[in-house]
mmCIF file of C-alpha atoms in Angstrom:
data_model
loop_
_atom_site.group_PDB
_atom_site.id
_atom_site.type_symbol
_atom_site.label_atom_id
_atom_site.label_comp_id
_atom_site.label_asym_id
_atom_site.label_seq_id
_atom_site.Cartn_x
_atom_site.Cartn_y
_atom_site.Cartn_z
ATOM 1 C CA UNK A 1384 -0.510 0.446 0.357
ATOM 2 C CA UNK A 1385 1.340 3.395 -0.667
ATOM 3 C CA UNK A 1386 2.064 6.781 1.562
ATOM 4 C CA UNK A 1387 -1.374 8.386 -0.846
ATOM 5 C CA UNK A 1388 -3.712 4.785 -0.182
ATOM 6 C CA UNK A 1389 -2.887 4.868 3.326
ATOM 7 C CA UNK A 1390 -3.099 8.424 3.151
ATOM 8 C CA UNK A 1391 -7.379 8.203 1.943
ATOM 9 C CA UNK A 1392 -7.723 5.013 4.342
ATOM 10 C CA UNK A 1393 -6.932 7.914 7.869
ATOM 11 C CA UNK A 1394 -8.368 10.485 6.726
ATOM 12 C CA UNK A 1395 -12.043 8.249 6.234
ATOM 13 C CA UNK A 1396 -10.688 6.912 9.934
ATOM 14 C CA UNK A 1397 -10.732 10.377 11.097
ATOM 15 C CA UNK A 1398 -13.667 11.318 9.818
ATOM 16 C CA UNK A 1399 -15.662 7.935 10.974
ATOM 17 C CA UNK A 1400 -14.149 8.840 14.360
ATOM 18 C CA UNK A 1401 -15.224 12.349 14.116
ATOM 19 C CA UNK A 1402 -18.473 12.214 13.050
ATOM 20 C CA UNK A 1403 -19.003 9.696 16.851
ATOM 21 C CA UNK A 1404 -16.641 11.387 19.338
ATOM 22 C CA UNK A 1405 -15.418 14.866 17.619
ATOM 23 C CA UNK A 1406 -13.332 15.650 20.723
ATOM 24 C CA UNK A 1407 -10.791 13.404 18.594
ATOM 25 C CA UNK A 1408 -10.328 15.270 16.675
ATOM 26 C CA UNK A 1409 -7.341 16.890 19.304
ATOM 27 C CA UNK A 1410 -5.806 13.676 19.042
ATOM 28 C CA UNK A 1411 -6.414 13.844 15.498
ATOM 29 C CA UNK A 1412 -6.072 17.331 14.000
ATOM 30 C CA UNK A 1413 -2.068 16.905 13.636
ATOM 31 C CA UNK A 1414 -1.750 13.611 11.958
ATOM 32 C CA UNK A 1415 -4.537 15.893 9.599
ATOM 33 C CA UNK A 1416 -2.930 19.578 9.238
ATOM 34 C CA UNK A 1417 0.029 17.427 8.778
ATOM 35 C CA UNK A 1418 -1.743 15.518 6.392
ATOM 36 C CA UNK A 1419 -2.617 19.092 3.571
ATOM 37 C CA UNK A 1420 0.277 20.557 4.325
ATOM 38 C CA UNK A 1421 2.828 17.673 2.343
ATOM 39 C CA UNK A 1422 -0.710 17.272 -0.556
ATOM 40 C CA UNK A 1423 -1.138 21.291 -0.742
ATOM 41 C CA UNK A 1424 1.544 21.982 -3.771
ATOM 42 C CA UNK A 1425 0.209 18.620 -5.938
ATOM 43 C CA UNK A 1426 -3.976 19.805 -4.479
ATOM 44 C CA UNK A 1427 -5.397 20.833 -7.764
ATOM 45 C CA UNK A 1428 -2.971 18.462 -10.158
ATOM 46 C CA UNK A 1429 -5.278 14.875 -8.459
ATOM 47 C CA UNK A 1430 -8.571 17.062 -8.033
ATOM 48 C CA UNK A 1431 -10.813 15.174 -10.357
ATOM 49 C CA UNK A 1432 -12.092 17.434 -13.566
ATOM 50 C CA UNK A 1433 -15.658 17.503 -12.151
ATOM 51 C CA UNK A 1434 -14.581 17.190 -8.241
ATOM 52 C CA UNK A 1435 -17.039 19.865 -8.082
ATOM 53 C CA UNK A 1436 -19.751 20.632 -9.565
ATOM 54 C CA UNK A 1437 -22.011 18.802 -7.144
ATOM 55 C CA UNK A 1438 -21.248 22.083 -4.946
ATOM 56 C CA UNK A 1439 -22.458 24.133 -8.272
ATOM 57 C CA UNK A 1440 -25.342 21.912 -8.540
ATOM 58 C CA UNK A 1441 -26.839 23.028 -4.694
ATOM 59 C CA UNK A 1442 -25.059 26.088 -4.960
ATOM 60 C CA UNK A 1443 -28.101 26.519 -7.863
ATOM 61 C CA UNK A 1444 -30.659 26.145 -5.129
ATOM 62 C CA UNK A 1445 -29.136 28.574 -2.374
ATOM 63 C CA UNK A 1446 -32.083 31.806 -2.136
ATOM 64 C CA UNK A 1447 -31.444 34.455 -2.146
ATOM 65 C CA UNK A 1448 -28.284 35.114 -2.512
ATOM 66 C CA UNK A 1449 -26.946 35.430 0.157
ATOM 67 C CA UNK A 1450 -24.022 38.733 1.902
ATOM 68 C CA UNK A 1451 -21.587 36.729 3.686
ATOM 69 C CA UNK A 1452 -20.605 33.174 2.440
ATOM 70 C CA UNK A 1453 -17.826 30.828 3.850
ATOM 71 C CA UNK A 1454 -15.902 27.657 2.423
ATOM 72 C CA UNK A 1455 -14.905 25.476 5.225
ATOM 73 C CA UNK A 1456 -11.415 22.931 3.942
ATOM 74 C CA UNK A 1457 -11.266 25.539 1.642
ATOM 75 C CA UNK A 1458 -7.706 23.990 0.658
ATOM 76 C CA UNK A 1459 -6.346 25.144 -2.380
ATOM 77 C CA UNK A 1460 -9.083 27.944 -2.732
ATOM 78 C CA UNK A 1461 -11.236 26.676 -5.705
ATOM 79 C CA UNK A 1462 -14.955 26.149 -3.773
ATOM 80 C CA UNK A 1463 -14.224 29.951 -2.520
ATOM 81 C CA UNK A 1464 -14.762 31.047 -5.998
ATOM 82 C CA UNK A 1465 -17.269 28.752 -6.799
ATOM 83 C CA UNK A 1466 -19.408 30.560 -4.960
ATOM 84 C CA UNK A 1467 -17.964 34.261 -5.283
ATOM 85 C CA UNK A 1468 -18.647 33.406 -8.784
ATOM 86 C CA UNK A 1469 -22.228 32.085 -8.597
ATOM 87 C CA UNK A 1470 -23.123 35.307 -6.255
ATOM 88 C CA UNK A 1471 -21.447 38.353 -7.308
ATOM 89 C CA UNK A 1472 -22.037 40.585 -4.356
ATOM 90 C CA UNK A 1473 -20.726 37.759 -1.599
ATOM 91 C CA UNK A 1474 -17.740 37.922 0.473
ATOM 92 C CA UNK A 1475 -16.388 34.914 0.673
ATOM 93 C CA UNK A 1476 -14.414 33.728 3.705
ATOM 94 C CA UNK A 1477 -12.178 30.556 2.714
ATOM 95 C CA UNK A 1478 -10.761 28.680 6.034
ATOM 96 C CA UNK A 1479 -8.455 25.328 6.066
ATOM 97 C CA UNK A 1480 -6.456 23.403 8.929
ATOM 98 C CA UNK A 1481 -3.339 23.882 6.531
ATOM 99 C CA UNK A 1482 -1.369 26.668 6.002
ATOM 100 C CA UNK A 1483 0.430 25.611 2.769
ATOM 101 C CA UNK A 1484 -3.259 25.310 2.029
ATOM 102 C CA UNK A 1485 -4.178 28.532 2.474
ATOM 103 C CA UNK A 1486 -1.094 30.113 0.679
ATOM 104 C CA UNK A 1487 -1.752 28.494 -2.148
ATOM 105 C CA UNK A 1488 -5.113 29.136 -2.240
ATOM 106 C CA UNK A 1489 -4.340 33.150 -1.366
ATOM 107 C CA UNK A 1490 -1.740 33.301 -4.382
ATOM 108 C CA UNK A 1491 -3.981 31.805 -6.998
ATOM 109 C CA UNK A 1492 -6.517 34.204 -6.716
ATOM 110 C CA UNK A 1493 -8.193 35.665 -9.477
ATOM 111 C CA UNK A 1494 -7.876 39.468 -9.936
ATOM 112 C CA UNK A 1495 -11.383 39.995 -10.124
ATOM 113 C CA UNK A 1496 -11.649 38.198 -6.861
ATOM 114 C CA UNK A 1497 -9.265 39.775 -4.649
ATOM 115 C CA UNK A 1498 -11.894 42.102 -3.226
ATOM 116 C CA UNK A 1499 -14.572 39.897 -2.183
ATOM 117 C CA UNK A 1500 -12.746 36.433 -1.486
ATOM 118 C CA UNK A 1501 -10.276 36.099 1.261
ATOM 119 C CA UNK A 1502 -8.720 33.179 2.828
ATOM 120 C CA UNK A 1503 -7.370 32.607 6.982
ATOM 121 C CA UNK A 1504 -6.132 29.836 8.788
ATOM 122 C CA UNK A 1505 -8.162 28.709 10.379
ATOM 123 C CA UNK A 1506 -10.233 24.459 13.388
ATOM 124 C CA UNK A 1507 -13.506 24.136 11.680
ATOM 125 C CA UNK A 1508 -13.990 22.623 14.564
ATOM 126 C CA UNK A 1509 -13.007 26.167 16.775
ATOM 127 C CA UNK A 1510 -13.728 28.664 13.948
ATOM 128 C CA UNK A 1511 -13.313 32.394 14.475
ATOM 129 C CA UNK A 1512 -16.577 34.143 13.614
ATOM 130 C CA UNK A 1513 -19.420 35.723 15.529
ATOM 131 C CA UNK A 1514 -22.118 33.558 15.762
ATOM 132 C CA UNK A 1515 -25.084 33.891 12.399
ATOM 133 C CA UNK A 1516 -21.391 35.569 11.114
ATOM 134 C CA UNK A 1517 -23.113 33.609 7.506
ATOM 135 C CA UNK A 1518 -25.787 33.011 5.025
ATOM 136 C CA UNK A 1519 -23.803 30.289 3.478
ATOM 137 C CA UNK A 1520 -21.348 27.711 4.471
ATOM 138 C CA UNK A 1521 -19.762 24.975 2.529
ATOM 139 C CA UNK A 1522 -17.781 22.137 2.755
ATOM 140 C CA UNK A 1523 -16.508 20.588 -0.095
ATOM 141 C CA UNK A 1524 -15.287 16.742 1.514
ATOM 142 C CA UNK A 1525 -14.854 17.904 4.777
ATOM 143 C CA UNK A 1526 -15.253 16.631 8.368
ATOM 144 C CA UNK A 1527 -18.143 18.542 10.172
ATOM 145 C CA UNK A 1528 -18.456 20.469 13.447
ATOM 146 C CA UNK A 1529 -22.283 20.284 13.755
ATOM 147 C CA UNK A 1530 -22.153 22.058 16.538
ATOM 148 C CA UNK A 1531 -19.875 24.822 15.215
ATOM 149 C CA UNK A 1532 -22.080 24.691 12.172
ATOM 150 C CA UNK A 1533 -25.393 26.116 13.343
ATOM 151 C CA UNK A 1534 -23.203 28.788 15.158
ATOM 152 C CA UNK A 1535 -21.565 30.639 12.709
ATOM 153 C CA UNK A 1536 -24.386 29.991 10.475
ATOM 154 C CA UNK A 1537 -27.683 32.533 10.443
ATOM 155 C CA UNK A 1538 -30.746 31.773 10.928
ATOM 156 C CA UNK A 1539 -32.243 31.313 7.103
ATOM 157 C CA UNK A 1540 -29.056 30.497 5.777
ATOM 158 C CA UNK A 1541 -28.152 27.802 4.168
ATOM 159 C CA UNK A 1542 -25.341 24.636 5.269
ATOM 160 C CA UNK A 1543 -24.004 22.653 2.144
ATOM 161 C CA UNK A 1544 -22.264 19.264 2.935
ATOM 162 C CA UNK A 1545 -20.420 18.588 -1.145
ATOM 163 C CA UNK A 1546 -18.522 14.657 -1.833
ATOM 164 C CA UNK A 1547 -16.462 15.478 -5.370
ATOM 165 C CA UNK A 1548 -16.462 11.070 -5.145
ATOM 166 C CA UNK A 1549 -19.952 10.459 -3.609
ATOM 167 C CA UNK A 1550 -19.109 7.583 -1.305
ATOM 168 C CA UNK A 1551 -15.478 6.575 -2.405
ATOM 169 C CA UNK A 1552 -14.712 9.880 -1.102
ATOM 170 C CA UNK A 1553 -11.624 9.403 1.686
ATOM 171 C CA UNK A 1554 -14.384 11.643 3.784
ATOM 172 C CA UNK A 1555 -17.506 11.080 3.515
ATOM 173 C CA UNK A 1556 -20.431 11.388 5.721
ATOM 174 C CA UNK A 1557 -23.745 9.625 5.110
ATOM 175 C CA UNK A 1558 -26.907 11.708 3.839
ATOM 176 C CA UNK A 1559 -28.932 10.265 7.098
ATOM 177 C CA UNK A 1560 -26.503 11.113 9.620
ATOM 178 C CA UNK A 1561 -25.529 13.577 8.159
ATOM 179 C CA UNK A 1562 -29.661 14.542 8.273
ATOM 180 C CA UNK A 1563 -30.093 13.059 11.610
ATOM 181 C CA UNK A 1564 -27.854 15.743 13.009
ATOM 182 C CA UNK A 1565 -28.538 18.832 11.029
ATOM 183 C CA UNK A 1566 -32.559 17.873 12.296
ATOM 184 C CA UNK A 1567 -32.381 17.865 15.791
ATOM 185 C CA UNK A 1568 -30.689 21.298 15.313
ATOM 186 C CA UNK A 1569 -33.272 22.958 13.727
ATOM 187 C CA UNK A 1570 -32.747 22.276 9.625
ATOM 188 C CA UNK A 1571 -35.098 21.960 7.854
ATOM 189 C CA UNK A 1572 -34.916 22.338 3.814
ATOM 190 C CA UNK A 1573 -32.990 19.022 3.211
ATOM 191 C CA UNK A 1574 -31.822 18.818 -0.434
ATOM 192 C CA UNK A 1575 -29.702 16.175 -2.413
ATOM 193 C CA UNK A 1576 -27.894 16.478 -5.192
ATOM 194 C CA UNK A 1577 -26.104 14.065 -7.190
ATOM 195 C CA UNK A 1578 -23.825 16.050 -9.774
ATOM 196 C CA UNK A 1579 -20.468 14.683 -12.617
ATOM 197 C CA UNK A 1580 -18.792 11.847 -9.912
ATOM 198 C CA UNK A 1581 -20.535 12.981 -6.397
ATOM 199 C CA UNK A 1582 -22.930 13.337 -4.020
ATOM 200 C CA UNK A 1583 -24.642 17.219 -2.016
ATOM 201 C CA UNK A 1584 -26.773 17.845 1.074
ATOM 202 C CA UNK A 1585 -28.368 21.263 1.242
ATOM 203 C CA UNK A 1586 -30.134 22.351 3.645
ATOM 204 C CA UNK A 1587 -31.318 25.289 5.710
ATOM 205 C CA UNK A 1588 -31.120 26.801 8.947
ATOM 206 C CA UNK A 1589 -34.644 26.950 10.862
ATOM 207 C CA UNK A 1590 -35.001 31.204 12.084
ATOM 208 C CA UNK A 1591 -34.907 32.269 14.864
ATOM 209 C CA UNK A 1592 -37.235 35.126 16.190
#
């Protein structure tokens, strides 16, 4: 088994463990950060051509357009760019645990998006943003931290989970688990989408009084 295969198996194991027991993230986080630091120089080359097809398909259902959006696990920034192009008035923040990924995303930001897209190093389990800061939070091939998603998403806002290779994605959470966790936190209007080789799930956070 080569290093790439080992990395994929570790990513799936870490995802399964953290979704069940989020406290384990503190143990697994350093290894995940190192893994993606090493992948950063090659990330764009190894990504499939239709990796963001489910992400884009789900964004078509987000209405009204968000003014503030967050792309978690942004990698080299493609998810943030997809959001920014879909919603020309939105301010978009891309976040990744690996500094090398954030550096790559920042360096490749197209000139026409630089005033609206920024990238920051942050941990999705402990985001440095105020409550209800965003009207859209997107996660592409990303381990979800459900309490933190609920906290930073404004009432009526959307959360989007996309998995570029469907069930074969190393970081993958079944739609049934996503629905269960989100439903327990008051999310509604679930939509499951298939596009390209991947899948996505979109949900809306209940409005708050």
